[in-house]
PDB file of C-alpha atoms in Angstrom:
ATOM      1  CA  MET A   1      -2.654 -14.533  14.025  1.00 44.00           C
ATOM      2  CA  GLY A   2      -3.320 -12.138  16.833  1.00 50.00           C
ATOM      3  CA  GLY A   3      -1.645  -9.041  18.219  1.00 49.00           C
ATOM      4  CA  LYS A   4      -0.009  -6.645  15.780  1.00 48.00           C
ATOM      5  CA  PHE A   5      -1.368  -8.418  12.724  1.00 41.00           C
ATOM      6  CA  ASP A   6      -4.955  -7.978  13.916  1.00 47.00           C
ATOM      7  CA  ALA A   7      -4.371  -4.199  14.189  1.00 47.00           C
ATOM      8  CA  ILE A   8      -2.900  -4.137  10.678  1.00 48.00           C
ATOM      9  CA  ALA A   9      -5.894  -6.025   9.275  1.00 48.00           C
ATOM     10  CA  LEU A  10      -8.268  -3.543  10.890  1.00 55.00           C
ATOM     11  CA  THR A  11      -6.576  -0.448   9.435  1.00 69.00           C
ATOM     12  CA  THR A  12      -6.346  -1.897   5.953  1.00 78.00           C
ATOM     13  CA  LYS A  13      -9.957  -3.043   5.774  1.00 87.00           C
ATOM     14  CA  VAL A  14     -12.133  -1.027   3.373  1.00 93.00           C
ATOM     15  CA  THR A  15     -15.108   0.452   5.227  1.00 94.00           C
ATOM     16  CA  ASP A  16     -17.469   3.411   4.886  1.00 95.00           C
ATOM     17  CA  LEU A  17     -18.319   2.786   1.232  1.00 95.00           C
ATOM     18  CA  ASP A  18     -21.158   5.340   1.630  1.00 97.00           C
ATOM     19  CA  LYS A  19     -18.566   8.021   2.457  1.00 98.00           C
ATOM     20  CA  THR A  20     -16.387   7.590  -0.593  1.00 98.00           C
ATOM     21  CA  GLU A  21     -17.194  10.956  -2.192  1.00 98.00           C
ATOM     22  CA  GLU A  22     -16.910  12.779   1.149  1.00 98.00           C
ATOM     23  CA  ASN A  23     -13.525  11.216   1.794  1.00 98.00           C
ATOM     24  CA  LYS A  24     -12.254  12.019  -1.673  1.00 98.00           C
ATOM     25  CA  ALA A  25     -13.334  15.659  -1.194  1.00 98.00           C
ATOM     26  CA  LEU A  26     -11.413  15.798   2.092  1.00 98.00           C
ATOM     27  CA  VAL A  27      -8.160  14.468   0.534  1.00 98.00           C
ATOM     28  CA  LYS A  28      -8.552  16.716  -2.541  1.00 98.00           C
ATOM     29  CA  SER A  29      -8.997  19.707  -0.235  1.00 98.00           C
ATOM     30  CA  PHE A  30      -5.984  18.703   1.863  1.00 97.00           C
ATOM     31  CA  ILE A  31      -3.779  18.450  -1.257  1.00 97.00           C
ATOM     32  CA  GLU A  32      -4.988  21.754  -2.644  1.00 97.00           C
ATOM     33  CA  THR A  33      -5.015  23.755   0.616  1.00 96.00           C
ATOM     34  CA  ILE A  34      -1.967  22.368   2.435  1.00 93.00           C
ATOM     35  CA  LEU A  35       0.339  20.753  -0.164  1.00 93.00           C
ATOM     36  CA  MET A  36      -0.292  23.069  -3.118  1.00 95.00           C
ATOM     37  CA  LYS A  37      -1.160  26.420  -1.525  1.00 94.00           C
ATOM     38  CA  GLY A  38       0.852  25.932   1.672  1.00 89.00           C
ATOM     39  CA  GLU A  39      -1.901  27.231   3.964  1.00 92.00           C
ATOM     40  CA  MET A  40      -0.343  25.500   7.012  1.00 88.00           C
ATOM     41  CA  ASP A  41      -2.550  27.342   9.464  1.00 92.00           C
ATOM     42  CA  LYS A  42      -5.436  25.140   8.194  1.00 95.00           C
ATOM     43  CA  ILE A  43      -3.616  21.781   8.611  1.00 92.00           C
ATOM     44  CA  GLY A  44      -5.483  20.948  11.853  1.00 92.00           C
ATOM     45  CA  ASN A  45      -8.747  20.844   9.886  1.00 95.00           C
ATOM     46  CA  TYR A  46      -7.652  17.576   8.274  1.00 96.00           C
ATOM     47  CA  PHE A  47      -6.484  15.556  11.306  1.00 95.00           C
ATOM     48  CA  ASP A  48      -7.907  14.337  14.590  1.00 93.00           C
ATOM     49  CA  GLY A  49      -5.390  16.074  16.800  1.00 89.00           C
ATOM     50  CA  ASP A  50      -2.115  14.222  16.859  1.00 90.00           C
ATOM     51  CA  ASN A  51      -3.774  10.911  15.925  1.00 91.00           C
ATOM     52  CA  TYR A  52      -2.092  10.125  12.598  1.00 91.00           C
ATOM     53  CA  ILE A  53      -0.196   7.046  11.454  1.00 93.00           C
ATOM     54  CA  GLN A  54       2.613   7.714   8.967  1.00 93.00           C
ATOM     55  CA  HIS A  55       4.186   5.039   6.802  1.00 93.00           C
ATOM     56  CA  ASN A  56       6.870   7.241   5.190  1.00 92.00           C
ATOM     57  CA  THR A  57       9.879   6.077   7.203  1.00 91.00           C
ATOM     58  CA  SER A  58      11.365   9.615   7.124  1.00 89.00           C
ATOM     59  CA  VAL A  59       8.403  11.100   9.009  1.00 92.00           C
ATOM     60  CA  ALA A  60       7.330  10.373  12.591  1.00 92.00           C
ATOM     61  CA  ASP A  61       3.762   9.463  13.446  1.00 93.00           C
ATOM     62  CA  GLY A  62       1.325  12.191  14.434  1.00 91.00           C
ATOM     63  CA  LEU A  63       0.585  15.610  13.081  1.00 88.00           C
ATOM     64  CA  SER A  64       3.507  16.798  15.208  1.00 90.00           C
ATOM     65  CA  GLY A  65       5.796  14.353  13.353  1.00 90.00           C
ATOM     66  CA  LEU A  66       4.626  15.736   9.963  1.00 86.00           C
ATOM     67  CA  GLY A  67       5.202  19.286  11.218  1.00 85.00           C
ATOM     68  CA  GLN A  68       8.687  18.367  12.445  1.00 89.00           C
ATOM     69  CA  ALA A  69       9.590  16.801   9.114  1.00 89.00           C
ATOM     70  CA  LEU A  70       8.369  19.823   7.150  1.00 83.00           C
ATOM     71  CA  ASP A  71      10.246  22.211   9.494  1.00 85.00           C
ATOM     72  CA  ALA A  72      13.465  20.193   9.206  1.00 89.00           C
ATOM     73  CA  MET A  73      13.208  20.229   5.399  1.00 88.00           C
ATOM     74  CA  ALA A  74      12.594  23.975   5.404  1.00 84.00           C
ATOM     75  CA  LYS A  75      15.658  24.587   7.587  1.00 89.00           C
ATOM     76  CA  GLN A  76      17.762  22.590   5.117  1.00 90.00           C
ATOM     77  CA  GLY A  77      16.341  24.560   2.217  1.00 88.00           C
ATOM     78  CA  VAL A  78      14.525  21.508   0.843  1.00 89.00           C
ATOM     79  CA  LYS A  79      11.123  22.350  -0.505  1.00 88.00           C
ATOM     80  CA  MET A  80       8.337  19.918  -1.303  1.00 90.00           C
ATOM     81  CA  VAL A  81       5.859  21.594  -3.629  1.00 91.00           C
ATOM     82  CA  TYR A  82       2.817  19.980  -5.217  1.00 96.00           C
ATOM     83  CA  THR A  83       1.935  21.903  -8.376  1.00 97.00           C
ATOM     84  CA  LYS A  84      -0.750  19.749  -9.981  1.00 97.00           C
ATOM     85  CA  ASN A  85      -3.099  17.052  -8.688  1.00 97.00           C
ATOM     86  CA  TYR A  86      -4.045  14.758 -11.599  1.00 96.00           C
ATOM     87  CA  LYS A  87      -6.421  12.295  -9.984  1.00 96.00           C
ATOM     88  CA  VAL A  88      -8.118  11.429  -6.736  1.00 98.00           C
ATOM     89  CA  LEU A  89      -9.413   7.904  -6.511  1.00 98.00           C
ATOM     90  CA  GLY A  90     -11.271   6.380  -3.628  1.00 98.00           C
ATOM     91  CA  GLU A  91     -13.192   3.481  -2.175  1.00 97.00           C
ATOM     92  CA  GLY A  92     -14.735   4.055   1.220  1.00 97.00           C
ATOM     93  CA  ASN A  93     -12.184   5.048   3.793  1.00 97.00           C
ATOM     94  CA  PHE A  94      -9.207   4.725   1.371  1.00 97.00           C
ATOM     95  CA  VAL A  95      -8.350   7.590  -1.006  1.00 98.00           C
ATOM     96  CA  SER A  96      -5.386   7.810  -3.371  1.00 98.00           C
ATOM     97  CA  SER A  97      -4.041  10.842  -5.166  1.00 98.00           C
ATOM     98  CA  ILE A  98      -1.635  11.218  -8.090  1.00 97.00           C
ATOM     99  CA  SER A  99       0.252  14.509  -8.150  1.00 97.00           C
ATOM    100  CA  GLU A 100       3.218  16.289  -9.630  1.00 97.00           C
ATOM    101  CA  GLY A 101       5.551  18.929  -8.286  1.00 97.00           C
ATOM    102  CA  GLN A 102       9.097  19.423  -7.076  1.00 96.00           C
ATOM    103  CA  PHE A 103      11.060  17.886  -4.202  1.00 93.00           C
ATOM    104  CA  GLY A 104      14.388  19.405  -3.466  1.00 91.00           C
ATOM    105  CA  GLY A 105      14.230  21.240  -6.774  1.00 91.00           C
ATOM    106  CA  ALA A 106      13.704  18.104  -8.855  1.00 94.00           C
ATOM    107  CA  ASP A 107      10.550  17.384 -10.857  1.00 95.00           C
ATOM    108  CA  THR A 108       8.760  14.743  -8.862  1.00 97.00           C
ATOM    109  CA  SER A 109       5.704  12.500  -8.906  1.00 97.00           C
ATOM    110  CA  PHE A 110       3.760  12.000  -5.703  1.00 97.00           C
ATOM    111  CA  TYR A 111       1.533   8.933  -5.191  1.00 97.00           C
ATOM    112  CA  ASP A 112      -0.243   9.252  -1.826  1.00 97.00           C
ATOM    113  CA  LEU A 113      -2.649   6.813  -0.196  1.00 97.00           C
ATOM    114  CA  PHE A 114      -4.725   7.990   2.763  1.00 97.00           C
ATOM    115  CA  ARG A 115      -6.996   6.197   5.158  1.00 97.00           C
ATOM    116  CA  VAL A 116      -9.781   8.423   6.428  1.00 97.00           C
ATOM    117  CA  GLU A 117     -11.572   7.836   9.723  1.00 95.00           C
ATOM    118  CA  ASN A 118     -14.447   9.896  11.080  1.00 96.00           C
ATOM    119  CA  GLY A 119     -13.902  12.614   8.483  1.00 97.00           C
ATOM    120  CA  LYS A 120     -10.203  13.112   9.224  1.00 97.00           C
ATOM    121  CA  ILE A 121      -6.998  11.773   7.723  1.00 97.00           C
ATOM    122  CA  ALA A 122      -5.861   8.894   9.968  1.00 95.00           C
ATOM    123  CA  GLU A 123      -3.106   7.204   8.041  1.00 95.00           C
ATOM    124  CA  HIS A 124      -0.769   7.823   5.070  1.00 95.00           C
ATOM    125  CA  TRP A 125       1.437   5.866   2.683  1.00 96.00           C
ATOM    126  CA  ASP A 126       3.411   7.404  -0.206  1.00 96.00           C
ATOM    127  CA  VAL A 127       5.737   6.895  -3.076  1.00 96.00           C
ATOM    128  CA  ILE A 128       7.823   9.889  -4.165  1.00 95.00           C
ATOM    129  CA  GLU A 129       9.832   9.509  -7.350  1.00 95.00           C
ATOM    130  CA  ALA A 130      11.924  11.936  -9.345  1.00 95.00           C
ATOM    131  CA  ILE A 131      10.829  12.449 -12.972  1.00 95.00           C
ATOM    132  CA  ILE A 132      13.758  12.129 -15.305  1.00 93.00           C
ATOM    133  CA  PRO A 133      14.185  14.722 -18.097  1.00 92.00           C
ATOM    134  CA  LYS A 134      12.020  14.052 -21.115  1.00 90.00           C
ATOM    135  CA  ASP A 135      15.019  13.464 -23.402  1.00 92.00           C
ATOM    136  CA  GLN A 136      15.888  10.443 -21.267  1.00 93.00           C
ATOM    137  CA  TRP A 137      12.455   8.758 -21.442  1.00 91.00           C
ATOM    138  CA  LYS A 138      12.320   5.347 -23.072  1.00 92.00           C
ATOM    139  CA  ASN A 139       8.702   5.941 -24.131  1.00 91.00           C
ATOM    140  CA  THR A 140       6.359   8.857 -24.853  1.00 89.00           C
ATOM    141  CA  ASN A 141       3.838   8.052 -22.119  1.00 89.00           C
ATOM    142  CA  GLY A 142       5.433   9.946 -19.276  1.00 87.00           C
ATOM    143  CA  LYS A 143       4.660   9.526 -15.656  1.00 87.00           C
ATOM    144  CA  PHE A 144       1.087  10.736 -15.955  1.00 87.00           C
ATOM    145  CA  GLY A 145       0.127   9.276 -19.366  1.00 79.00           C
ATOM    146  CA  ASN A 146      -3.542   9.873 -20.058  1.00 71.00           C
ATOM    147  CA  LEU A 147      -4.381  11.451 -16.727  1.00 67.00           C
TER     148      LEU A 147
END
C-alpha cells in the first residue's frame, strides 16, 4: 500500500508482549491519578512531551491538545469525572480500560484504548456513552455487567 497506510499498520501492531503488565500499570495509574483524582500537575509523567496521537475527533493531538480540550470544557462548566475503573486489559503495547463516571453531569461509560511506547502513553482511542436511567433499561445486565 505505502505511505499513510504503512504508518497506520505500524501504530496498530501489537509489540512489547513482555511489557504487558508494566503498560497496564501505567494506564491504571494514569486513570486513577489524572482522570479520577484530577492531579493534573502529574500529567507529564504519562506522556513523552507533546508526542501524543489522539483519535477523539474533539481533541487535538499532543498533550497540549488534551490540555486545551480540558480547559475549554472547564470554561464551559462541563466536567468529565471518572469515578470507578472496572477493568484494565492489555496485550503488549495496547491497554484498554473500562470506567464509569459523569460527563457534563450525565452518568457515563468510558471505554479507552491506549497504545504505550517506551513507557509512555503514545496514542488514544475512546468511546464515551451516556448511561440511561435504570428504569429505562431493556435488560438487567447494565453497562458493566459482571465486571
